[in-house]
Amino acid sequence: MAAGAAEPGIAQRLRSLTEDFRDQGYVLTPEVLSSRLERLPLPVAAILGVPANAPALRLVRVFHCQDGPLAYLVNYVRADLCPGIENVDFTSSSLFDTLESVYRLRIAEGRRTFSAEPAREEVADALGLSPGFPVLYLEQVTYAADGRAVEYSEVWINSVHAKITSHLER
């Protein structure tokens, strides 16, 4: 990466992390740690508006930049809307692109919540940080054009490599 921290537009528009960094000239390489169908945790099922025992894809990835691990992502995708999604190779396919091109779910809107968090052990290990190191954390719910919640994600970003900047107008 170039000197200084990258400033993806993740606080302005609903795009994937890869799209935001690519537009700044950075290349992210995904590493898939896990991709399998699981029952949704109860809080996630409630957020997505599905029954507690509903199956979902649980996709765990680390995105690497030239300076090392940049982001640790855990995505939950409704399996009822995306049959067979557990068979997609997410080392070469983008989640948003897959939802839109393969499953014809037009991603229309989302909600992101940002905070600063100390890296818990699995996050620290994935990002090559010491446990407790400050990371940028965001939770996201993604909605299709028909209003259905499609995906919930948790993202931890190495705060050494990126910062959040918003362009504001009055």
mmCIF file with all atom_site columns, C-alpha atoms in Angstrom:
data_model
loop_
_atom_site.group_PDB
_atom_site.id
_atom_site.type_symbol
_atom_site.label_atom_id
_atom_site.label_alt_id
_atom_site.label_comp_id
_atom_site.label_asym_id
_atom_site.label_entity_id
_atom_site.label_seq_id
_atom_site.pdbx_PDB_ins_code
_atom_site.Cartn_x
_atom_site.Cartn_y
_atom_site.Cartn_z
_atom_site.occupancy
_atom_site.B_iso_or_equiv
_atom_site.pdbx_formal_charge
_atom_site.auth_seq_id
_atom_site.auth_comp_id
_atom_site.auth_asym_id
_atom_site.auth_atom_id
_atom_site.pdbx_PDB_model_num
ATOM 1   C CA . MET A 1 1   ? 0.000   0.000   0.000   1.00 0.00 ? 1   MET A CA 1
ATOM 2   C CA . ALA A 1 2   ? 1.081   3.573   -0.453  1.00 0.00 ? 2   ALA A CA 1
ATOM 3   C CA . ALA A 1 3   ? 2.311   5.601   2.516   1.00 0.00 ? 3   ALA A CA 1
ATOM 4   C CA . GLY A 1 4   ? -0.449  6.480   4.946   1.00 0.00 ? 4   GLY A CA 1
ATOM 5   C CA . ALA A 1 5   ? -3.707  4.731   5.559   1.00 0.00 ? 5   ALA A CA 1
ATOM 6   C CA . ALA A 1 6   ? -6.213  4.037   2.805   1.00 0.00 ? 6   ALA A CA 1
ATOM 7   C CA . GLU A 1 7   ? -9.533  5.858   3.000   1.00 0.00 ? 7   GLU A CA 1
ATOM 8   C CA . PRO A 1 8   ? -12.260 3.675   1.491   1.00 0.00 ? 8   PRO A CA 1
ATOM 9   C CA . GLY A 1 9   ? -15.663 5.271   0.957   1.00 0.00 ? 9   GLY A CA 1
ATOM 10  C CA . ILE A 1 10  ? -17.413 2.700   3.156   1.00 0.00 ? 10  ILE A CA 1
ATOM 11  C CA . ALA A 1 11  ? -19.197 5.456   5.072   1.00 0.00 ? 11  ALA A CA 1
ATOM 12  C CA . GLN A 1 12  ? -20.736 6.981   1.914   1.00 0.00 ? 12  GLN A CA 1
ATOM 13  C CA . ARG A 1 13  ? -22.002 4.212   -0.360  1.00 0.00 ? 13  ARG A CA 1
ATOM 14  C CA . LEU A 1 14  ? -23.087 0.589   -0.184  1.00 0.00 ? 14  LEU A CA 1
ATOM 15  C CA . ARG A 1 15  ? -20.287 -1.187  -1.973  1.00 0.00 ? 15  ARG A CA 1
ATOM 16  C CA . SER A 1 16  ? -18.045 -4.079  -1.154  1.00 0.00 ? 16  SER A CA 1
ATOM 17  C CA . LEU A 1 17  ? -14.750 -3.558  0.593   1.00 0.00 ? 17  LEU A CA 1
ATOM 18  C CA . THR A 1 18  ? -12.977 -4.829  -2.516  1.00 0.00 ? 18  THR A CA 1
ATOM 19  C CA . GLU A 1 19  ? -14.766 -2.275  -4.735  1.00 0.00 ? 19  GLU A CA 1
ATOM 20  C CA . ASP A 1 20  ? -13.906 0.607   -2.412  1.00 0.00 ? 20  ASP A CA 1
ATOM 21  C CA . PHE A 1 21  ? -10.221 -0.271  -2.212  1.00 0.00 ? 21  PHE A CA 1
ATOM 22  C CA . ARG A 1 22  ? -9.962  -1.099  -5.929  1.00 0.00 ? 22  ARG A CA 1
ATOM 23  C CA . ASP A 1 23  ? -11.230 2.403   -6.767  1.00 0.00 ? 23  ASP A CA 1
ATOM 24  C CA . GLN A 1 24  ? -8.332  3.801   -4.751  1.00 0.00 ? 24  GLN A CA 1
ATOM 25  C CA . GLY A 1 25  ? -5.836  1.667   -6.679  1.00 0.00 ? 25  GLY A CA 1
ATOM 26  C CA . TYR A 1 26  ? -5.363  -1.039  -4.038  1.00 0.00 ? 26  TYR A CA 1
ATOM 27  C CA . VAL A 1 27  ? -5.606  -4.743  -4.734  1.00 0.00 ? 27  VAL A CA 1
ATOM 28  C CA . LEU A 1 28  ? -7.129  -6.954  -2.061  1.00 0.00 ? 28  LEU A CA 1
ATOM 29  C CA . THR A 1 29  ? -6.620  -10.698 -2.111  1.00 0.00 ? 29  THR A CA 1
ATOM 30  C CA . PRO A 1 30  ? -9.311  -12.730 -0.328  1.00 0.00 ? 30  PRO A CA 1
ATOM 31  C CA . GLU A 1 31  ? -8.456  -15.776 1.757   1.00 0.00 ? 31  GLU A CA 1
ATOM 32  C CA . VAL A 1 32  ? -11.470 -17.952 2.574   1.00 0.00 ? 32  VAL A CA 1
ATOM 33  C CA . LEU A 1 33  ? -11.130 -19.451 6.041   1.00 0.00 ? 33  LEU A CA 1
ATOM 34  C CA . SER A 1 34  ? -14.577 -21.064 6.076   1.00 0.00 ? 34  SER A CA 1
ATOM 35  C CA . SER A 1 35  ? -17.619 -21.287 3.805   1.00 0.00 ? 35  SER A CA 1
ATOM 36  C CA . ARG A 1 36  ? -20.439 -23.556 4.948   1.00 0.00 ? 36  ARG A CA 1
ATOM 37  C CA . LEU A 1 37  ? -24.125 -23.724 5.762   1.00 0.00 ? 37  LEU A CA 1
ATOM 38  C CA . GLU A 1 38  ? -24.947 -23.261 9.445   1.00 0.00 ? 38  GLU A CA 1
ATOM 39  C CA . ARG A 1 39  ? -27.929 -22.374 11.564  1.00 0.00 ? 39  ARG A CA 1
ATOM 40  C CA . LEU A 1 40  ? -28.078 -18.653 12.141  1.00 0.00 ? 40  LEU A CA 1
ATOM 41  C CA . PRO A 1 41  ? -27.254 -17.363 15.607  1.00 0.00 ? 41  PRO A CA 1
ATOM 42  C CA . LEU A 1 42  ? -30.481 -16.097 17.212  1.00 0.00 ? 42  LEU A CA 1
ATOM 43  C CA . PRO A 1 43  ? -29.537 -12.384 17.082  1.00 0.00 ? 43  PRO A CA 1
ATOM 44  C CA . VAL A 1 44  ? -28.613 -12.661 13.389  1.00 0.00 ? 44  VAL A CA 1
ATOM 45  C CA . ALA A 1 45  ? -31.826 -14.544 12.562  1.00 0.00 ? 45  ALA A CA 1
ATOM 46  C CA . ALA A 1 46  ? -33.795 -11.732 14.216  1.00 0.00 ? 46  ALA A CA 1
ATOM 47  C CA . ILE A 1 47  ? -31.901 -9.085  12.243  1.00 0.00 ? 47  ILE A CA 1
ATOM 48  C CA . LEU A 1 48  ? -32.503 -10.947 8.965   1.00 0.00 ? 48  LEU A CA 1
ATOM 49  C CA . GLY A 1 49  ? -36.156 -11.610 9.837   1.00 0.00 ? 49  GLY A CA 1
ATOM 50  C CA . VAL A 1 50  ? -36.010 -15.387 9.466   1.00 0.00 ? 50  VAL A CA 1
ATOM 51  C CA . PRO A 1 51  ? -36.834 -18.283 11.819  1.00 0.00 ? 51  PRO A CA 1
ATOM 52  C CA . ALA A 1 52  ? -34.252 -19.103 14.484  1.00 0.00 ? 52  ALA A CA 1
ATOM 53  C CA . ASN A 1 53  ? -33.292 -22.427 12.899  1.00 0.00 ? 53  ASN A CA 1
ATOM 54  C CA . ALA A 1 54  ? -32.934 -21.036 9.369   1.00 0.00 ? 54  ALA A CA 1
ATOM 55  C CA . PRO A 1 55  ? -29.815 -22.155 7.511   1.00 0.00 ? 55  PRO A CA 1
ATOM 56  C CA . ALA A 1 56  ? -27.414 -19.586 6.143   1.00 0.00 ? 56  ALA A CA 1
ATOM 57  C CA . LEU A 1 57  ? -24.042 -19.433 4.523   1.00 0.00 ? 57  LEU A CA 1
ATOM 58  C CA . ARG A 1 58  ? -21.425 -18.459 7.105   1.00 0.00 ? 58  ARG A CA 1
ATOM 59  C CA . LEU A 1 59  ? -18.526 -17.070 5.105   1.00 0.00 ? 59  LEU A CA 1
ATOM 60  C CA . VAL A 1 60  ? -15.321 -16.155 6.936   1.00 0.00 ? 60  VAL A CA 1
ATOM 61  C CA . ARG A 1 61  ? -12.588 -14.363 5.006   1.00 0.00 ? 61  ARG A CA 1
ATOM 62  C CA . VAL A 1 62  ? -9.435  -12.349 5.480   1.00 0.00 ? 62  VAL A CA 1
ATOM 63  C CA . PHE A 1 63  ? -8.603  -9.711  2.878   1.00 0.00 ? 63  PHE A CA 1
ATOM 64  C CA . HIS A 1 64  ? -4.909  -9.090  2.351   1.00 0.00 ? 64  HIS A CA 1
ATOM 65  C CA . CYS A 1 65  ? -3.220  -6.029  0.863   1.00 0.00 ? 65  CYS A CA 1
ATOM 66  C CA . GLN A 1 66  ? 0.429   -5.757  -0.076  1.00 0.00 ? 66  GLN A CA 1
ATOM 67  C CA . ASP A 1 67  ? 1.268   -4.770  3.521   1.00 0.00 ? 67  ASP A CA 1
ATOM 68  C CA . GLY A 1 68  ? -0.464  -7.773  5.076   1.00 0.00 ? 68  GLY A CA 1
ATOM 69  C CA . PRO A 1 69  ? -3.910  -8.653  6.445   1.00 0.00 ? 69  PRO A CA 1
ATOM 70  C CA . LEU A 1 70  ? -6.299  -5.714  6.126   1.00 0.00 ? 70  LEU A CA 1
ATOM 71  C CA . ALA A 1 71  ? -9.771  -6.986  7.091   1.00 0.00 ? 71  ALA A CA 1
ATOM 72  C CA . TYR A 1 72  ? -11.437 -9.958  8.753   1.00 0.00 ? 72  TYR A CA 1
ATOM 73  C CA . LEU A 1 73  ? -15.041 -10.532 7.606   1.00 0.00 ? 73  LEU A CA 1
ATOM 74  C CA . VAL A 1 74  ? -17.804 -12.829 8.798   1.00 0.00 ? 74  VAL A CA 1
ATOM 75  C CA . ASN A 1 75  ? -20.859 -12.815 6.512   1.00 0.00 ? 75  ASN A CA 1
ATOM 76  C CA . TYR A 1 76  ? -24.181 -14.585 7.016   1.00 0.00 ? 76  TYR A CA 1
ATOM 77  C CA . VAL A 1 77  ? -26.216 -14.985 3.821   1.00 0.00 ? 77  VAL A CA 1
ATOM 78  C CA . ARG A 1 78  ? -29.769 -16.338 3.748   1.00 0.00 ? 78  ARG A CA 1
ATOM 79  C CA . ALA A 1 79  ? -29.664 -19.777 2.142   1.00 0.00 ? 79  ALA A CA 1
ATOM 80  C CA . ASP A 1 80  ? -33.395 -19.678 1.329   1.00 0.00 ? 80  ASP A CA 1
ATOM 81  C CA . LEU A 1 81  ? -32.684 -16.862 -1.130  1.00 0.00 ? 81  LEU A CA 1
ATOM 82  C CA . CYS A 1 82  ? -29.452 -18.342 -2.484  1.00 0.00 ? 82  CYS A CA 1
ATOM 83  C CA . PRO A 1 83  ? -29.654 -22.123 -2.911  1.00 0.00 ? 83  PRO A CA 1
ATOM 84  C CA . GLY A 1 84  ? -26.222 -23.646 -3.489  1.00 0.00 ? 84  GLY A CA 1
ATOM 85  C CA . ILE A 1 85  ? -24.291 -20.546 -2.398  1.00 0.00 ? 85  ILE A CA 1
ATOM 86  C CA . GLU A 1 86  ? -22.097 -22.724 -0.187  1.00 0.00 ? 86  GLU A CA 1
ATOM 87  C CA . ASN A 1 87  ? -20.536 -24.076 -3.415  1.00 0.00 ? 87  ASN A CA 1
ATOM 88  C CA . VAL A 1 88  ? -19.371 -20.683 -4.707  1.00 0.00 ? 88  VAL A CA 1
ATOM 89  C CA . ASP A 1 89  ? -15.606 -20.115 -4.746  1.00 0.00 ? 89  ASP A CA 1
ATOM 90  C CA . PHE A 1 90  ? -15.274 -16.808 -2.898  1.00 0.00 ? 90  PHE A CA 1
ATOM 91  C CA . THR A 1 91  ? -11.541 -16.641 -3.506  1.00 0.00 ? 91  THR A CA 1
ATOM 92  C CA . SER A 1 92  ? -12.418 -15.548 -7.034  1.00 0.00 ? 92  SER A CA 1
ATOM 93  C CA . SER A 1 93  ? -16.029 -14.331 -6.687  1.00 0.00 ? 93  SER A CA 1
ATOM 94  C CA . SER A 1 94  ? -17.311 -11.244 -4.879  1.00 0.00 ? 94  SER A CA 1
ATOM 95  C CA . LEU A 1 95  ? -20.232 -11.793 -2.508  1.00 0.00 ? 95  LEU A CA 1
ATOM 96  C CA . PHE A 1 96  ? -22.219 -8.806  -3.816  1.00 0.00 ? 96  PHE A CA 1
ATOM 97  C CA . ASP A 1 97  ? -21.512 -9.777  -7.438  1.00 0.00 ? 97  ASP A CA 1
ATOM 98  C CA . THR A 1 98  ? -22.671 -13.332 -6.705  1.00 0.00 ? 98  THR A CA 1
ATOM 99  C CA . LEU A 1 99  ? -25.875 -12.158 -5.032  1.00 0.00 ? 99  LEU A CA 1
ATOM 100 C CA . GLU A 1 100 ? -26.681 -9.886  -7.960  1.00 0.00 ? 100 GLU A CA 1
ATOM 101 C CA . SER A 1 101 ? -25.514 -11.889 -10.980 1.00 0.00 ? 101 SER A CA 1
ATOM 102 C CA . VAL A 1 102 ? -26.134 -15.497 -9.901  1.00 0.00 ? 102 VAL A CA 1
ATOM 103 C CA . TYR A 1 103 ? -29.144 -15.057 -7.600  1.00 0.00 ? 103 TYR A CA 1
ATOM 104 C CA . ARG A 1 104 ? -30.647 -11.968 -9.263  1.00 0.00 ? 104 ARG A CA 1
ATOM 105 C CA . LEU A 1 105 ? -30.978 -10.160 -5.939  1.00 0.00 ? 105 LEU A CA 1
ATOM 106 C CA . ARG A 1 106 ? -30.608 -6.473  -6.635  1.00 0.00 ? 106 ARG A CA 1
ATOM 107 C CA . ILE A 1 107 ? -28.782 -5.017  -3.654  1.00 0.00 ? 107 ILE A CA 1
ATOM 108 C CA . ALA A 1 108 ? -30.606 -1.754  -2.971  1.00 0.00 ? 108 ALA A CA 1
ATOM 109 C CA . GLU A 1 109 ? -29.663 -0.528  0.465   1.00 0.00 ? 109 GLU A CA 1
ATOM 110 C CA . GLY A 1 110 ? -27.898 -1.331  3.669   1.00 0.00 ? 110 GLY A CA 1
ATOM 111 C CA . ARG A 1 111 ? -27.249 -0.182  7.181   1.00 0.00 ? 111 ARG A CA 1
ATOM 112 C CA . ARG A 1 112 ? -23.719 0.094   8.581   1.00 0.00 ? 112 ARG A CA 1
ATOM 113 C CA . THR A 1 113 ? -22.794 0.785   12.167  1.00 0.00 ? 113 THR A CA 1
ATOM 114 C CA . PHE A 1 114 ? -19.200 1.777   12.945  1.00 0.00 ? 114 PHE A CA 1
ATOM 115 C CA . SER A 1 115 ? -17.236 1.584   16.160  1.00 0.00 ? 115 SER A CA 1
ATOM 116 C CA . ALA A 1 116 ? -13.729 1.156   17.495  1.00 0.00 ? 116 ALA A CA 1
ATOM 117 C CA . GLU A 1 117 ? -13.110 -2.165  19.212  1.00 0.00 ? 117 GLU A CA 1
ATOM 118 C CA . PRO A 1 118 ? -10.227 -4.013  20.783  1.00 0.00 ? 118 PRO A CA 1
ATOM 119 C CA . ALA A 1 119 ? -9.319  -7.011  18.604  1.00 0.00 ? 119 ALA A CA 1
ATOM 120 C CA . ARG A 1 120 ? -10.480 -10.211 20.227  1.00 0.00 ? 120 ARG A CA 1
ATOM 121 C CA . GLU A 1 121 ? -8.250  -13.240 19.855  1.00 0.00 ? 121 GLU A CA 1
ATOM 122 C CA . GLU A 1 122 ? -9.553  -14.679 16.554  1.00 0.00 ? 122 GLU A CA 1
ATOM 123 C CA . VAL A 1 123 ? -9.595  -11.218 14.938  1.00 0.00 ? 123 VAL A CA 1
ATOM 124 C CA . ALA A 1 124 ? -6.106  -10.416 16.205  1.00 0.00 ? 124 ALA A CA 1
ATOM 125 C CA . ASP A 1 125 ? -4.796  -13.772 14.904  1.00 0.00 ? 125 ASP A CA 1
ATOM 126 C CA . ALA A 1 126 ? -6.364  -13.239 11.472  1.00 0.00 ? 126 ALA A CA 1
ATOM 127 C CA . LEU A 1 127 ? -5.028  -9.689  11.176  1.00 0.00 ? 127 LEU A CA 1
ATOM 128 C CA . GLY A 1 128 ? -1.587  -10.381 12.650  1.00 0.00 ? 128 GLY A CA 1
ATOM 129 C CA . LEU A 1 129 ? -2.213  -8.051  15.608  1.00 0.00 ? 129 LEU A CA 1
ATOM 130 C CA . SER A 1 130 ? -1.895  -8.359  19.352  1.00 0.00 ? 130 SER A CA 1
ATOM 131 C CA . PRO A 1 131 ? -5.150  -9.158  21.157  1.00 0.00 ? 131 PRO A CA 1
ATOM 132 C CA . GLY A 1 132 ? -6.714  -5.897  22.312  1.00 0.00 ? 132 GLY A CA 1
ATOM 133 C CA . PHE A 1 133 ? -5.152  -3.845  19.497  1.00 0.00 ? 133 PHE A CA 1
ATOM 134 C CA . PRO A 1 134 ? -7.684  -1.218  18.303  1.00 0.00 ? 134 PRO A CA 1
ATOM 135 C CA . VAL A 1 135 ? -9.512  -2.114  15.090  1.00 0.00 ? 135 VAL A CA 1
ATOM 136 C CA . LEU A 1 136 ? -12.271 -0.457  13.094  1.00 0.00 ? 136 LEU A CA 1
ATOM 137 C CA . TYR A 1 137 ? -15.430 -2.529  13.450  1.00 0.00 ? 137 TYR A CA 1
ATOM 138 C CA . LEU A 1 138 ? -18.571 -2.397  11.406  1.00 0.00 ? 138 LEU A CA 1
ATOM 139 C CA . GLU A 1 139 ? -21.813 -4.297  11.350  1.00 0.00 ? 139 GLU A CA 1
ATOM 140 C CA . GLN A 1 140 ? -23.844 -4.317  8.168   1.00 0.00 ? 140 GLN A CA 1
ATOM 141 C CA . VAL A 1 141 ? -27.257 -5.481  7.073   1.00 0.00 ? 141 VAL A CA 1
ATOM 142 C CA . THR A 1 142 ? -27.828 -5.596  3.322   1.00 0.00 ? 142 THR A CA 1
ATOM 143 C CA . TYR A 1 143 ? -31.310 -5.405  1.773   1.00 0.00 ? 143 TYR A CA 1
ATOM 144 C CA . ALA A 1 144 ? -32.631 -6.400  -1.634  1.00 0.00 ? 144 ALA A CA 1
ATOM 145 C CA . ALA A 1 145 ? -34.779 -4.050  -3.690  1.00 0.00 ? 145 ALA A CA 1
ATOM 146 C CA . ASP A 1 146 ? -37.925 -5.798  -2.402  1.00 0.00 ? 146 ASP A CA 1
ATOM 147 C CA . GLY A 1 147 ? -36.973 -4.881  1.176   1.00 0.00 ? 147 GLY A CA 1
ATOM 148 C CA . ARG A 1 148 ? -35.868 -8.328  2.333   1.00 0.00 ? 148 ARG A CA 1
ATOM 149 C CA . ALA A 1 149 ? -32.719 -8.504  4.453   1.00 0.00 ? 149 ALA A CA 1
ATOM 150 C CA . VAL A 1 150 ? -30.304 -10.703 2.508   1.00 0.00 ? 150 VAL A CA 1
ATOM 151 C CA . GLU A 1 151 ? -27.020 -10.574 4.376   1.00 0.00 ? 151 GLU A CA 1
ATOM 152 C CA . TYR A 1 152 ? -25.546 -9.629  7.738   1.00 0.00 ? 152 TYR A CA 1
ATOM 153 C CA . SER A 1 153 ? -21.842 -9.049  8.183   1.00 0.00 ? 153 SER A CA 1
ATOM 154 C CA . GLU A 1 154 ? -19.287 -8.153  10.771  1.00 0.00 ? 154 GLU A CA 1
ATOM 155 C CA . VAL A 1 155 ? -16.046 -6.579  9.568   1.00 0.00 ? 155 VAL A CA 1
ATOM 156 C CA . TRP A 1 156 ? -12.884 -5.828  11.512  1.00 0.00 ? 156 TRP A CA 1
ATOM 157 C CA . ILE A 1 157 ? -10.395 -3.575  9.709   1.00 0.00 ? 157 ILE A CA 1
ATOM 158 C CA . ASN A 1 158 ? -6.743  -3.220  10.668  1.00 0.00 ? 158 ASN A CA 1
ATOM 159 C CA . SER A 1 159 ? -6.649  0.401   11.807  1.00 0.00 ? 159 SER A CA 1
ATOM 160 C CA . VAL A 1 160 ? -2.979  0.708   10.816  1.00 0.00 ? 160 VAL A CA 1
ATOM 161 C CA . HIS A 1 161 ? -3.885  0.274   7.143   1.00 0.00 ? 161 HIS A CA 1
ATOM 162 C CA . ALA A 1 162 ? -7.216  2.107   6.825   1.00 0.00 ? 162 ALA A CA 1
ATOM 163 C CA . LYS A 1 163 ? -9.282  4.917   8.269   1.00 0.00 ? 163 LYS A CA 1
ATOM 164 C CA . ILE A 1 164 ? -12.860 6.005   7.643   1.00 0.00 ? 164 ILE A CA 1
ATOM 165 C CA . THR A 1 165 ? -13.512 9.353   6.021   1.00 0.00 ? 165 THR A CA 1
ATOM 166 C CA . SER A 1 166 ? -16.921 10.750  5.098   1.00 0.00 ? 166 SER A CA 1
ATOM 167 C CA . HIS A 1 167 ? -17.566 13.502  2.592   1.00 0.00 ? 167 HIS A CA 1
ATOM 168 C CA . LEU A 1 168 ? -20.293 15.717  4.031   1.00 0.00 ? 168 LEU A CA 1
ATOM 169 C CA . GLU A 1 169 ? -22.291 18.503  2.436   1.00 0.00 ? 169 GLU A CA 1
ATOM 170 C CA . ARG A 1 170 ? -24.620 20.968  4.034   1.00 0.00 ? 170 ARG A CA 1
#
